[in-house]
Amino acid sequence: MNPHHVLVAHGSRNGSTAEIAEWIGETLRAYGPADVRPAAEVEDVEEYDVVVLGGALYAGRWHRDAARFARRHHQALMSRAVWLFSSGPLDASAGERDIPPVPGVRRIAARLDALGHVTFGGRLEEGAKGIIAHQIVKAGRGGDYRDPARVHAWAREIAAELGAATVV
């Protein structure tokens, strides 16, 4: 079996979602080629047969670069295996239960016939961009709620669904 060529694209403002995308790419590279790129920088997806698209959540909305990527590449994504992820809750909730996609991401998942979606905890720390982000951190409600082990496990689930029998 030839390994699938995977694109992990992300929309990230402060780097947390980009780092999650890197963790996913790192895991998937054990099974075959995988590229990790900011969604805004991807001009076409023709060389990929699998796409994992993630976006940070801000005020109940997916990062605009992730949403624009889904719109811009809609036709091409319809003929590929697609998984989606979100990052953002600034508490332990994402590790305690499955958090459904926000309405906008739910619509994108339906339009793309996505094979799955997961919400991971987010990270917001000192120096975060944006007035609201700064206020959240200043109020003591920031922190890092990401779980790298959970992210890697989810990426292994994707590899298993793709039929990756052995590590390359």
C-alpha positions as MATLAB code, in Angstrom:
seq = 'MNPHHVLVAHGSRNGSTAEIAEWIGETLRAYGPADVRPAAEVEDVEEYDVVVLGGALYAGRWHRDAARFARRHHQALMSRAVWLFSSGPLDASAGERDIPPVPGVRRIAARLDALGHVTFGGRLEEGAKGIIAHQIVKAGRGGDYRDPARVHAWAREIAAELGAATVV';
ca = [
       0.000    0.000    0.000;
       1.286    3.462   -0.869;
       1.160    5.878    2.049;
      -1.262    8.752    1.763;
       0.108   12.272    1.302;
      -1.441   14.342    4.086;
      -1.814   18.090    4.464;
      -2.362   19.449    7.954;
      -3.536   23.048    7.462;
      -4.312   25.411   10.313;
      -5.621   28.825   11.224;
      -3.866   30.148   14.318;
      -3.444   33.588   15.827;
      -1.176   33.000   18.806;
       0.523   29.753   17.784;
      -1.368   27.246   19.933;
      -3.343   25.726   17.055;
      -0.241   25.780   14.847;
       1.581   23.737   17.479;
      -1.306   21.246   17.667;
      -1.103   20.943   13.866;
       2.626   20.226   14.177;
       1.914   17.460   16.713;
      -0.619   15.922   14.320;
       1.845   16.154   11.426;
       4.607   14.637   13.533;
       2.453   11.612   14.332;
       1.183   11.178   10.767;
       4.732   11.360    9.362;
       5.409    8.046   11.092;
       2.975    6.522    8.572;
       3.821    8.493    5.425;
       4.393   11.965    4.017;
       2.649   14.821    5.824;
       3.059   18.577    5.430;
       1.969   21.146    8.022;
       1.146   24.620    6.691;
      -0.803   27.727    7.629;
      -4.161   27.525    5.836;
      -3.729   31.016    4.351;
      -0.536   29.925    2.563;
      -1.997   26.877    0.797;
      -2.712   27.689   -2.842;
      -3.974   24.269   -3.883;
      -4.444   20.803   -2.431;
      -3.938   18.765   -5.607;
      -0.838   16.926   -4.353;
      -2.666   15.718   -1.211;
      -5.193   12.940   -0.890;
      -5.907   13.595    2.796;
      -6.477   16.943    4.515;
      -6.631   17.652    8.230;
      -7.869   21.209    8.774;
      -7.825   22.945   12.121;
      -8.749   26.306   13.476;
      -8.549   28.175   16.719;
     -11.856   29.166   18.264;
     -12.474   32.823   19.053;
     -15.807   33.891   20.521;
     -17.489   30.764   19.189;
     -16.078   31.105   15.659;
     -13.384   29.216   13.829;
     -10.266   31.138   12.821;
     -11.046   32.912    9.555;
      -8.071   31.376    7.714;
      -9.417   27.862    8.378;
     -12.949   28.827    7.287;
     -11.634   30.558    4.150;
      -9.506   27.511    3.320;
     -12.611   25.299    3.497;
     -14.530   27.656    1.178;
     -11.659   28.251   -1.258;
     -10.835   24.550   -1.665;
     -14.361   23.183   -1.305;
     -14.475   21.408   -4.683;
     -11.069   19.763   -4.273;
     -11.779   18.751   -0.674;
     -14.938   16.938   -1.727;
     -12.776   14.253   -3.376;
     -10.409   13.834   -0.425;
     -10.517   12.336    3.031;
     -10.970   15.303    5.402;
     -10.779   15.586    9.179;
     -11.324   18.778   11.181;
     -10.153   19.960   14.566;
     -10.759   22.997   16.720;
      -8.779   24.340   19.640;
      -9.779   26.824   22.207;
     -11.489   25.955   25.467;
      -9.447   27.560   28.220;
     -10.388   24.983   30.799;
     -10.200   21.197   31.206;
     -13.523   20.566   29.419;
     -11.988   19.324   26.157;
     -10.152   16.583   28.034;
     -13.192   15.580   30.059;
     -15.768   15.119   27.299;
     -16.293   15.382   23.566;
     -17.121   18.952   22.655;
     -19.186   19.212   19.474;
     -18.095   21.597   16.754;
     -19.377   25.157   16.918;
     -22.189   25.865   14.406;
     -19.913   27.277   11.694;
     -17.571   24.295   11.867;
     -20.533   21.907   11.940;
     -21.730   23.431    8.639;
     -18.236   23.155    7.121;
     -17.995   19.515    8.252;
     -21.337   18.745    6.615;
     -20.422   20.522    3.345;
     -17.088   18.685    3.133;
     -18.480   15.367    4.332;
     -15.693   15.390    6.928;
     -14.815   12.038    8.444;
     -14.456   13.473   11.924;
     -14.001   16.470   14.171;
     -12.435   16.922   17.582;
     -12.073   19.899   19.899;
      -8.814   20.195   21.823;
      -8.095   22.489   24.735;
      -6.402   25.757   23.909;
      -3.560   27.875   25.175;
      -3.581   31.564   25.944;
      -0.552   33.015   27.695;
       1.151   36.297   28.419;
       1.900   38.195   25.209;
      -1.160   36.880   23.353;
      -2.323   39.044   20.442;
      -5.619   40.870   20.668;
      -7.320   43.047   23.242;
      -9.723   40.371   24.429;
      -6.958   37.770   24.669;
      -4.885   40.215   26.691;
      -7.842   40.858   29.022;
      -8.452   37.125   29.511;
      -4.818   36.564   30.471;
      -4.793   39.649   32.705;
      -7.896   38.332   34.501;
      -6.050   35.095   35.247;
      -8.153   32.931   32.955;
      -5.385   31.993   30.532;
      -3.150   28.943   30.609;
      -2.323   25.883   28.538;
      -5.099   23.291   28.394;
      -3.765   21.307   25.459;
      -3.092   17.588   25.854;
      -0.336   16.457   23.476;
      -1.016   12.772   24.215;
      -4.671   13.192   23.189;
      -3.638   15.014   19.997;
      -1.166   12.273   19.047;
      -3.761    9.578   19.820;
      -6.288   11.296   17.531;
      -3.700   11.475   14.734;
      -3.016    7.742   15.178;
      -6.776    7.140   14.817;
      -6.671    8.989   11.491;
      -3.724    6.869   10.362;
      -5.605    3.716   11.364;
      -8.682    4.808    9.397;
      -6.460    5.403    6.383;
      -5.244    1.830    6.672;
      -1.704    2.668    7.721;
      -0.605   -0.792    8.784;
       3.023   -0.070    9.483;
       5.217    2.808   10.471;
       7.520    3.933    7.645;
];
